[in-house]
């Protein structure tokens, strides 16, 4: 930090000239003397402003700078607009103790970034905060004015408590759970990203030499996240890469050299995961983000994502948005394998297994044709306004089908361990016995919900019927799944289930999806591209 | 249940029984009515439209005085008697509240499994068959589906897997459910609670008795929402009082909010 400013040089030559101070001053210690000279030489002290702000100083006739050094600084008075001495002192704590006037210290040793607010991110260094701010400012979904509209209290008022919006958003907005991104701006950025063509995956190259990779998930988090972590690890392992699935309970010091943290919105927020929110871990870490950017969950992960080595996103459009802020960003969906058995022995007594039609309780599931499946429509998802409207509007029509609609209102996430762990396995099991897998988006942002559509639906041979989705590089509407607006989706499902042409069409879609999820050539290129992304951005020996 | 000679027993206002043997799959459907003549036709119609064939319909009029619910129930029962193995209309000599009305219906029911529904609610055609299948194949003491709220508010209910720990904190299971008559008897039926929450109390008694209902994740029951009658303050005050009543009656269950 030293040498950020060059004002220290030549101080003594100019000091006398500025205020006409010569020689030692009466009643002033040597240290204060030195502070005064340093400050005077910097030209930063705003004498006129100081007097205007402090009429008592003007009346007293004391030289304003001397007053500031002798009394004003200790009294919290401000030497020039915007200099927040308390923030400066706080930022330097832990590094060194300031034994002199903070402005003089700042002139000699500090730089502009030392005046940044750390807010609730006090454990991170100023360079880490600056990096994250620069990335945030460059994100297409962030606009300072949006942030101020959403958070009027963050607007500058002219006092020293003012914090630049991007700084405020990072250190207070995200950690306090405020809305940072405006929904229309997010939608516009997604729309722009969706319009871009996908670059084809490069051909497989010899795999780079990488150390063992740790893939982390939070054991107290959502059961689906654990599955995604396991699928990422399995994809890497299948390519010959050494990999371990780990949780927040692992020893921090004993972590592998190269790490992927899945679902940072959970990982760094729940239980012992909070201990992992350290600068040196993030700086070298690859964060695998799974949330949609219009959600608070996504925002919750942002400080960590923006400080990370690189980000890998489950959606290509979000990876594109991250890439625009200059940080290394990649899109990756794990390679999925056909599953013939979802349930574990203990799951058979689960209440939702016990309510299944008997034919749909068979644990070992042979790939079944569309016509041979026992449940007509399956849905798994948590409550949202959009889904609530859909189900309330279509309840009467849905009631006519053999269905399994697990629309969940309980707020807690599906726990990876504990009583509801079976639910994520159950979702796969039900899909494997279902003709149609219904996908109703959480809101009007039509994400391609990879986990539900590909991992649960296509892998299990259920024909996915979805509201329109953002484009996906592999899975195409009308080929691998079907799209229709919520208004007409019941008509589509009725056609698929009850019309002979519809049934034939459904079987065709199932065949196409089956082929796509079993495409070994794509799987090899997919994981090879990830390995090279890791190799290109990993810093060996950094941990 | 201990007999209470001072409580007037329900009287049979109308009854028709088929002469054939009682079907093995017979499910009793109990409709409790109190001043709901205007909704009765829709409710009973939704029961007649069930895909489950063998039904024993028990309608209990809890001494409606604001309208002619009893006459309407009898007229409907006469007209649709052939749809049911047995159809009965019971009446209370004076108004006794929903707990007593449901208990009268249960006592009269001849099915091993009894579905209870208030006369302003409705069910979709697959409801009874699906719940019966879940009870029979799943080994549950009761079974319920997700609700569709209709009327003055359109939304989906909060039904979810039966979890005693969560229910002890807050009830999310409506009593519009298929219940084993033996389970009802084991918990000594519905208890009258002056301030309400008899449904919640009934489920808490299930937990006390170690009985387990099953959740069928389909939207097959319809719950009518009638405006909003109470102010938030009133509701909150009543909530506190009811919490205390539940805590007293079920002291072994964890404290709720």
PDB file of C-alpha atoms in Angstrom, chain A residues 24-268:
ATOM      1  CA  UNK A  24       8.626  24.970  15.567  1.00  0.00           C
ATOM      2  CA  UNK A  25       5.181  26.060  16.672  1.00  0.00           C
ATOM      3  CA  UNK A  26       4.413  26.856  20.298  1.00  0.00           C
ATOM      4  CA  UNK A  27       2.523  24.144  22.231  1.00  0.00           C
ATOM      5  CA  UNK A  28       2.814  21.610  19.431  1.00  0.00           C
ATOM      6  CA  UNK A  29       4.575  18.294  19.853  1.00  0.00           C
ATOM      7  CA  UNK A  30       7.053  17.048  17.322  1.00  0.00           C
ATOM      8  CA  UNK A  31       4.665  14.359  16.117  1.00  0.00           C
ATOM      9  CA  UNK A  32       1.891  16.838  15.542  1.00  0.00           C
ATOM     10  CA  UNK A  33       4.364  19.136  13.913  1.00  0.00           C
ATOM     11  CA  UNK A  34       5.223  16.398  11.513  1.00  0.00           C
ATOM     12  CA  UNK A  35       1.541  15.617  10.822  1.00  0.00           C
ATOM     13  CA  UNK A  36       0.870  19.244  10.032  1.00  0.00           C
ATOM     14  CA  UNK A  37       3.758  19.438   7.630  1.00  0.00           C
ATOM     15  CA  UNK A  38       2.731  16.235   5.886  1.00  0.00           C
ATOM     16  CA  UNK A  39      -0.877  17.335   5.516  1.00  0.00           C
ATOM     17  CA  UNK A  40      -0.008  20.847   4.483  1.00  0.00           C
ATOM     18  CA  UNK A  41       2.348  19.520   1.849  1.00  0.00           C
ATOM     19  CA  UNK A  42      -0.295  17.242   0.364  1.00  0.00           C
ATOM     20  CA  UNK A  43      -2.653  20.046  -0.429  1.00  0.00           C
ATOM     21  CA  UNK A  44      -5.546  17.781   0.560  1.00  0.00           C
ATOM     22  CA  UNK A  45      -6.668  19.793   3.559  1.00  0.00           C
ATOM     23  CA  UNK A  46      -9.503  22.092   2.496  1.00  0.00           C
ATOM     24  CA  UNK A  47      -9.108  25.074   4.745  1.00  0.00           C
ATOM     25  CA  UNK A  48     -12.080  27.086   3.476  1.00  0.00           C
ATOM     26  CA  UNK A  49     -14.377  24.116   3.643  1.00  0.00           C
ATOM     27  CA  UNK A  50     -13.129  23.221   7.132  1.00  0.00           C
ATOM     28  CA  UNK A  51     -13.896  26.701   8.402  1.00  0.00           C
ATOM     29  CA  UNK A  52     -17.300  26.697   6.767  1.00  0.00           C
ATOM     30  CA  UNK A  53     -18.133  23.359   8.343  1.00  0.00           C
ATOM     31  CA  UNK A  54     -16.815  24.375  11.746  1.00  0.00           C
ATOM     32  CA  UNK A  55     -17.851  27.946  12.606  1.00  0.00           C
ATOM     33  CA  UNK A  56     -16.393  27.558  16.090  1.00  0.00           C
ATOM     34  CA  UNK A  57     -12.958  27.167  14.550  1.00  0.00           C
ATOM     35  CA  UNK A  58     -13.452  30.294  12.507  1.00  0.00           C
ATOM     36  CA  UNK A  59     -14.457  32.250  15.610  1.00  0.00           C
ATOM     37  CA  UNK A  60     -11.520  30.967  17.628  1.00  0.00           C
ATOM     38  CA  UNK A  61      -8.996  32.326  15.187  1.00  0.00           C
ATOM     39  CA  UNK A  62      -6.872  29.178  15.421  1.00  0.00           C
ATOM     40  CA  UNK A  63      -5.186  28.085  12.223  1.00  0.00           C
ATOM     41  CA  UNK A  64      -7.620  25.514  10.819  1.00  0.00           C
ATOM     42  CA  UNK A  65      -4.997  22.879  10.019  1.00  0.00           C
ATOM     43  CA  UNK A  66      -3.457  23.159  13.461  1.00  0.00           C
ATOM     44  CA  UNK A  67      -6.930  22.899  14.918  1.00  0.00           C
ATOM     45  CA  UNK A  68      -7.610  19.799  12.832  1.00  0.00           C
ATOM     46  CA  UNK A  69      -4.438  18.052  13.925  1.00  0.00           C
ATOM     47  CA  UNK A  70      -4.625  19.099  17.569  1.00  0.00           C
ATOM     48  CA  UNK A  71      -8.356  18.657  18.160  1.00  0.00           C
ATOM     49  CA  UNK A  72     -10.471  18.195  15.053  1.00  0.00           C
ATOM     50  CA  UNK A  73      -9.312  14.716  14.069  1.00  0.00           C
ATOM     51  CA  UNK A  74      -9.935  13.381  17.567  1.00  0.00           C
ATOM     52  CA  UNK A  75     -13.348  15.052  17.560  1.00  0.00           C
ATOM     53  CA  UNK A  76     -14.289  13.368  14.302  1.00  0.00           C
ATOM     54  CA  UNK A  77     -14.139  16.541  12.222  1.00  0.00           C
ATOM     55  CA  UNK A  78     -13.554  16.094   8.522  1.00  0.00           C
ATOM     56  CA  UNK A  79     -10.464  17.584   6.795  1.00  0.00           C
ATOM     57  CA  UNK A  80     -11.937  17.632   3.291  1.00  0.00           C
ATOM     58  CA  UNK A  81     -15.158  16.374   1.748  1.00  0.00           C
ATOM     59  CA  UNK A  82     -15.292  12.582   1.612  1.00  0.00           C
ATOM     60  CA  UNK A  83     -12.399  11.731   3.898  1.00  0.00           C
ATOM     61  CA  UNK A  84     -13.820   9.186   6.312  1.00  0.00           C
ATOM     62  CA  UNK A  85     -11.053   8.775   8.869  1.00  0.00           C
ATOM     63  CA  UNK A  86     -12.953   6.166  10.888  1.00  0.00           C
ATOM     64  CA  UNK A  87     -13.344   3.977   7.813  1.00  0.00           C
ATOM     65  CA  UNK A  88      -9.663   4.403   6.961  1.00  0.00           C
ATOM     66  CA  UNK A  89      -8.555   3.438  10.459  1.00  0.00           C
ATOM     67  CA  UNK A  90     -10.919   0.481  10.500  1.00  0.00           C
ATOM     68  CA  UNK A  91      -9.667  -0.778   7.140  1.00  0.00           C
ATOM     69  CA  UNK A  92      -6.084  -0.713   8.332  1.00  0.00           C
ATOM     70  CA  UNK A  93      -6.771  -2.464  11.579  1.00  0.00           C
ATOM     71  CA  UNK A  94      -5.269  -5.885  11.640  1.00  0.00           C
ATOM     72  CA  UNK A  95      -2.415  -4.674   9.479  1.00  0.00           C
ATOM     73  CA  UNK A  96      -1.015  -1.954  11.668  1.00  0.00           C
ATOM     74  CA  UNK A  97      -1.975   0.462  14.399  1.00  0.00           C
ATOM     75  CA  UNK A  98      -2.124   4.047  13.400  1.00  0.00           C
ATOM     76  CA  UNK A  99      -0.274   6.157  15.935  1.00  0.00           C
ATOM     77  CA  UNK A 100      -0.538   9.475  14.166  1.00  0.00           C
ATOM     78  CA  UNK A 101      -3.102  11.668  12.530  1.00  0.00           C
ATOM     79  CA  UNK A 102      -5.104   9.444  10.159  1.00  0.00           C
ATOM     80  CA  UNK A 103      -4.969  11.919   7.289  1.00  0.00           C
ATOM     81  CA  UNK A 104      -1.204  12.236   7.613  1.00  0.00           C
ATOM     82  CA  UNK A 105      -0.964   8.462   7.689  1.00  0.00           C
ATOM     83  CA  UNK A 106      -3.186   8.216   4.665  1.00  0.00           C
ATOM     84  CA  UNK A 107      -1.051  10.739   2.761  1.00  0.00           C
ATOM     85  CA  UNK A 108       2.136   8.840   3.551  1.00  0.00           C
ATOM     86  CA  UNK A 109       0.937   5.236   3.334  1.00  0.00           C
ATOM     87  CA  UNK A 110      -2.586   5.034   2.037  1.00  0.00           C
ATOM     88  CA  UNK A 111      -4.366   5.053  -1.283  1.00  0.00           C
ATOM     89  CA  UNK A 112      -7.852   5.885  -2.465  1.00  0.00           C
ATOM     90  CA  UNK A 113      -9.080   2.294  -2.064  1.00  0.00           C
ATOM     91  CA  UNK A 114      -8.260   2.425   1.630  1.00  0.00           C
ATOM     92  CA  UNK A 115     -11.332   4.596   1.986  1.00  0.00           C
ATOM     93  CA  UNK A 116     -13.646   1.920   0.613  1.00  0.00           C
ATOM     94  CA  UNK A 117     -16.344   0.657   2.918  1.00  0.00           C
ATOM     95  CA  UNK A 118     -15.943  -2.966   3.963  1.00  0.00           C
ATOM     96  CA  UNK A 119     -19.389  -3.128   5.517  1.00  0.00           C
ATOM     97  CA  UNK A 120     -20.244  -6.702   6.391  1.00  0.00           C
ATOM     98  CA  UNK A 121     -17.268  -8.080   4.485  1.00  0.00           C
ATOM     99  CA  UNK A 122     -14.736  -7.010   7.113  1.00  0.00           C
ATOM    100  CA  UNK A 123     -12.799 -10.257   6.854  1.00  0.00           C
ATOM    101  CA  UNK A 124     -11.679  -9.495   3.305  1.00  0.00           C
ATOM    102  CA  UNK A 125      -8.797  -7.316   2.168  1.00  0.00           C
ATOM    103  CA  UNK A 126      -9.189  -4.063   0.288  1.00  0.00           C
ATOM    104  CA  UNK A 127      -7.731  -5.568  -2.931  1.00  0.00           C
ATOM    105  CA  UNK A 128     -10.277  -8.397  -2.747  1.00  0.00           C
ATOM    106  CA  UNK A 129     -13.097  -5.904  -2.297  1.00  0.00           C
ATOM    107  CA  UNK A 130     -11.773  -3.782  -5.144  1.00  0.00           C
ATOM    108  CA  UNK A 131     -11.576  -6.802  -7.446  1.00  0.00           C
ATOM    109  CA  UNK A 132     -15.140  -7.796  -6.616  1.00  0.00           C
ATOM    110  CA  UNK A 133     -16.351  -4.203  -7.083  1.00  0.00           C
ATOM    111  CA  UNK A 134     -14.712  -3.928 -10.488  1.00  0.00           C
ATOM    112  CA  UNK A 135     -16.300  -7.176 -11.581  1.00  0.00           C
ATOM    113  CA  UNK A 136     -19.689  -6.206 -10.197  1.00  0.00           C
ATOM    114  CA  UNK A 137     -19.564  -2.830 -11.935  1.00  0.00           C
ATOM    115  CA  UNK A 138     -18.827  -4.579 -15.240  1.00  0.00           C
ATOM    116  CA  UNK A 139     -21.613  -7.171 -14.887  1.00  0.00           C
ATOM    117  CA  UNK A 140     -24.327  -6.523 -17.490  1.00  0.00           C
ATOM    118  CA  UNK A 141     -26.995  -7.185 -14.862  1.00  0.00           C
ATOM    119  CA  UNK A 142     -25.682  -4.482 -12.507  1.00  0.00           C
ATOM    120  CA  UNK A 143     -26.520  -0.801 -12.857  1.00  0.00           C
ATOM    121  CA  UNK A 144     -25.650   1.638 -10.092  1.00  0.00           C
ATOM    122  CA  UNK A 145     -28.865   3.527 -10.697  1.00  0.00           C
ATOM    123  CA  UNK A 146     -30.923   0.310 -10.415  1.00  0.00           C
ATOM    124  CA  UNK A 147     -29.305  -0.309  -7.092  1.00  0.00           C
ATOM    125  CA  UNK A 148     -30.145   3.169  -5.867  1.00  0.00           C
ATOM    126  CA  UNK A 149     -33.750   2.870  -7.042  1.00  0.00           C
ATOM    127  CA  UNK A 150     -34.056  -0.403  -5.168  1.00  0.00           C
ATOM    128  CA  UNK A 151     -32.203   0.970  -2.137  1.00  0.00           C
ATOM    129  CA  UNK A 152     -32.967   4.655  -1.772  1.00  0.00           C
ATOM    130  CA  UNK A 153     -31.123   4.807   1.538  1.00  0.00           C
ATOM    131  CA  UNK A 154     -27.862   4.083  -0.270  1.00  0.00           C
ATOM    132  CA  UNK A 155     -27.989   7.369  -2.204  1.00  0.00           C
ATOM    133  CA  UNK A 156     -25.203   9.849  -1.491  1.00  0.00           C
ATOM    134  CA  UNK A 157     -26.164  12.691   0.835  1.00  0.00           C
ATOM    135  CA  UNK A 158     -22.879  14.566   0.706  1.00  0.00           C
ATOM    136  CA  UNK A 159     -21.593  13.433   4.098  1.00  0.00           C
ATOM    137  CA  UNK A 160     -18.620  11.241   4.865  1.00  0.00           C
ATOM    138  CA  UNK A 161     -20.931   8.246   5.341  1.00  0.00           C
ATOM    139  CA  UNK A 162     -21.530   8.192   1.583  1.00  0.00           C
ATOM    140  CA  UNK A 163     -20.522   4.967  -0.094  1.00  0.00           C
ATOM    141  CA  UNK A 164     -20.222   4.515  -3.815  1.00  0.00           C
ATOM    142  CA  UNK A 165     -23.219   2.414  -5.006  1.00  0.00           C
ATOM    143  CA  UNK A 166     -21.123  -0.478  -6.315  1.00  0.00           C
ATOM    144  CA  UNK A 167     -19.211  -0.530  -3.040  1.00  0.00           C
ATOM    145  CA  UNK A 168     -22.435  -0.357  -1.019  1.00  0.00           C
ATOM    146  CA  UNK A 169     -24.044  -3.096  -3.100  1.00  0.00           C
ATOM    147  CA  UNK A 170     -21.112  -5.438  -2.554  1.00  0.00           C
ATOM    148  CA  UNK A 171     -20.469  -4.989   1.156  1.00  0.00           C
ATOM    149  CA  UNK A 172     -23.976  -4.216   2.374  1.00  0.00           C
ATOM    150  CA  UNK A 173     -26.489  -4.921  -0.356  1.00  0.00           C
ATOM    151  CA  UNK A 174     -25.655  -8.596  -0.865  1.00  0.00           C
ATOM    152  CA  UNK A 175     -24.830  -9.514   2.725  1.00  0.00           C
ATOM    153  CA  UNK A 176     -27.933  -7.781   4.070  1.00  0.00           C
ATOM    154  CA  UNK A 177     -30.139  -9.654   1.601  1.00  0.00           C
ATOM    155  CA  UNK A 178     -31.198  -6.488  -0.236  1.00  0.00           C
ATOM    156  CA  UNK A 179     -32.264  -6.547  -3.858  1.00  0.00           C
ATOM    157  CA  UNK A 180     -29.259  -5.517  -5.910  1.00  0.00           C
ATOM    158  CA  UNK A 181     -30.194  -6.426  -9.477  1.00  0.00           C
ATOM    159  CA  UNK A 182     -33.293  -5.012 -11.084  1.00  0.00           C
ATOM    160  CA  UNK A 183     -35.492  -7.657 -12.638  1.00  0.00           C
ATOM    161  CA  UNK A 184     -35.894  -5.848 -15.955  1.00  0.00           C
ATOM    162  CA  UNK A 185     -32.133  -5.361 -16.270  1.00  0.00           C
ATOM    163  CA  UNK A 186     -31.570  -9.052 -15.517  1.00  0.00           C
ATOM    164  CA  UNK A 187     -34.210 -10.026 -18.066  1.00  0.00           C
ATOM    165  CA  UNK A 188     -32.665  -7.748 -20.696  1.00  0.00           C
ATOM    166  CA  UNK A 189     -29.201  -9.226 -20.120  1.00  0.00           C
ATOM    167  CA  UNK A 190     -30.610 -12.753 -20.320  1.00  0.00           C
ATOM    168  CA  UNK A 191     -32.446 -11.884 -23.497  1.00  0.00           C
ATOM    169  CA  UNK A 192     -29.251 -10.544 -25.050  1.00  0.00           C
ATOM    170  CA  UNK A 193     -27.287 -13.606 -23.939  1.00  0.00           C
ATOM    171  CA  UNK A 194     -29.986 -15.929 -25.241  1.00  0.00           C
ATOM    172  CA  UNK A 195     -29.748 -14.374 -28.703  1.00  0.00           C
ATOM    173  CA  UNK A 196     -26.090 -15.338 -29.070  1.00  0.00           C
ATOM    174  CA  UNK A 197     -25.239 -18.528 -30.957  1.00  0.00           C
ATOM    175  CA  UNK A 198     -23.471 -21.274 -29.029  1.00  0.00           C
ATOM    176  CA  UNK A 199     -19.837 -21.919 -29.833  1.00  0.00           C
ATOM    177  CA  UNK A 200     -19.349 -25.586 -30.650  1.00  0.00           C
ATOM    178  CA  UNK A 201     -17.348 -27.589 -28.107  1.00  0.00           C
ATOM    179  CA  UNK A 202     -13.758 -28.094 -29.282  1.00  0.00           C
ATOM    180  CA  UNK A 203     -12.471 -31.549 -30.110  1.00  0.00           C
ATOM    181  CA  UNK A 204     -10.980 -33.569 -27.300  1.00  0.00           C
ATOM    182  CA  UNK A 205      -7.349 -32.799 -26.544  1.00  0.00           C
ATOM    183  CA  UNK A 206      -5.079 -34.837 -24.300  1.00  0.00           C
ATOM    184  CA  UNK A 207      -6.287 -34.118 -20.781  1.00  0.00           C
ATOM    185  CA  UNK A 208      -4.215 -31.548 -18.897  1.00  0.00           C
ATOM    186  CA  UNK A 209      -2.197 -32.669 -15.895  1.00  0.00           C
ATOM    187  CA  UNK A 210      -4.155 -31.483 -12.876  1.00  0.00           C
ATOM    188  CA  UNK A 211      -3.859 -32.376  -9.209  1.00  0.00           C
ATOM    189  CA  UNK A 212      -6.696 -34.063  -7.366  1.00  0.00           C
ATOM    190  CA  UNK A 213      -9.827 -31.908  -7.525  1.00  0.00           C
ATOM    191  CA  UNK A 214     -12.136 -31.353  -4.559  1.00  0.00           C
ATOM    192  CA  UNK A 215     -15.832 -30.941  -5.408  1.00  0.00           C
ATOM    193  CA  UNK A 216     -17.633 -29.439  -2.420  1.00  0.00           C
ATOM    194  CA  UNK A 217     -21.296 -29.229  -1.447  1.00  0.00           C
ATOM    195  CA  UNK A 218     -22.860 -28.200   1.838  1.00  0.00           C
ATOM    196  CA  UNK A 219     -24.139 -31.279   3.655  1.00  0.00           C
ATOM    197  CA  UNK A 220     -26.862 -29.229   5.336  1.00  0.00           C
ATOM    198  CA  UNK A 221     -28.096 -27.848   2.025  1.00  0.00           C
ATOM    199  CA  UNK A 222     -30.435 -28.873  -0.749  1.00  0.00           C
ATOM    200  CA  UNK A 223     -30.382 -32.542  -1.716  1.00  0.00           C
ATOM    201  CA  UNK A 224     -30.388 -31.645  -5.420  1.00  0.00           C
ATOM    202  CA  UNK A 225     -27.129 -29.730  -4.968  1.00  0.00           C
ATOM    203  CA  UNK A 226     -25.457 -32.803  -3.565  1.00  0.00           C
ATOM    204  CA  UNK A 227     -26.532 -34.711  -6.658  1.00  0.00           C
ATOM    205  CA  UNK A 228     -25.067 -32.036  -8.896  1.00  0.00           C
ATOM    206  CA  UNK A 229     -21.757 -32.141  -6.985  1.00  0.00           C
ATOM    207  CA  UNK A 230     -21.660 -35.910  -7.302  1.00  0.00           C
ATOM    208  CA  UNK A 231     -22.429 -35.685 -11.007  1.00  0.00           C
ATOM    209  CA  UNK A 232     -19.641 -33.159 -11.576  1.00  0.00           C
ATOM    210  CA  UNK A 233     -17.215 -35.437  -9.727  1.00  0.00           C
ATOM    211  CA  UNK A 234     -18.403 -38.473 -11.657  1.00  0.00           C
ATOM    212  CA  UNK A 235     -17.996 -36.613 -14.951  1.00  0.00           C
ATOM    213  CA  UNK A 236     -14.407 -35.709 -14.054  1.00  0.00           C
ATOM    214  CA  UNK A 237     -13.605 -39.189 -12.783  1.00  0.00           C
ATOM    215  CA  UNK A 238     -14.911 -40.759 -15.974  1.00  0.00           C
ATOM    216  CA  UNK A 239     -12.332 -38.690 -17.860  1.00  0.00           C
ATOM    217  CA  UNK A 240      -9.568 -40.151 -15.713  1.00  0.00           C
ATOM    218  CA  UNK A 241      -9.292 -37.129 -13.427  1.00  0.00           C
ATOM    219  CA  UNK A 242      -8.594 -37.758  -9.743  1.00  0.00           C
ATOM    220  CA  UNK A 243     -11.438 -36.199  -7.779  1.00  0.00           C
ATOM    221  CA  UNK A 244     -13.001 -36.249  -4.320  1.00  0.00           C
ATOM    222  CA  UNK A 245     -16.488 -35.175  -3.218  1.00  0.00           C
ATOM    223  CA  UNK A 246     -16.164 -33.186  -0.007  1.00  0.00           C
ATOM    224  CA  UNK A 247     -18.355 -31.124   2.303  1.00  0.00           C
ATOM    225  CA  UNK A 248     -18.012 -28.148   4.615  1.00  0.00           C
ATOM    226  CA  UNK A 249     -17.164 -30.635   7.360  1.00  0.00           C
ATOM    227  CA  UNK A 250     -13.816 -31.434   5.735  1.00  0.00           C
ATOM    228  CA  UNK A 251     -10.600 -30.027   7.183  1.00  0.00           C
ATOM    229  CA  UNK A 252      -9.988 -26.641   5.623  1.00  0.00           C
ATOM    230  CA  UNK A 253      -6.211 -26.959   5.840  1.00  0.00           C
ATOM    231  CA  UNK A 254      -6.231 -30.409   4.284  1.00  0.00           C
ATOM    232  CA  UNK A 255      -8.234 -29.350   1.224  1.00  0.00           C
ATOM    233  CA  UNK A 256      -7.057 -30.336  -2.251  1.00  0.00           C
ATOM    234  CA  UNK A 257      -5.083 -27.812  -4.294  1.00  0.00           C
ATOM    235  CA  UNK A 258      -7.827 -27.351  -6.868  1.00  0.00           C
ATOM    236  CA  UNK A 259     -11.388 -26.962  -5.661  1.00  0.00           C
ATOM    237  CA  UNK A 260     -14.859 -26.519  -7.094  1.00  0.00           C
ATOM    238  CA  UNK A 261     -17.498 -25.225  -4.681  1.00  0.00           C
ATOM    239  CA  UNK A 262     -20.967 -26.153  -5.849  1.00  0.00           C
ATOM    240  CA  UNK A 263     -23.852 -23.758  -5.075  1.00  0.00           C
ATOM    241  CA  UNK A 264     -21.926 -21.033  -3.244  1.00  0.00           C
ATOM    242  CA  UNK A 265     -25.255 -19.495  -2.134  1.00  0.00           C
ATOM    243  CA  UNK A 266     -25.544 -22.497   0.153  1.00  0.00           C
ATOM    244  CA  UNK A 267     -21.994 -23.621   0.633  1.00  0.00           C
ATOM    245  CA  UNK A 268     -20.611 -20.447   2.210  1.00  0.00           C
TER     246      UNK A 268
END
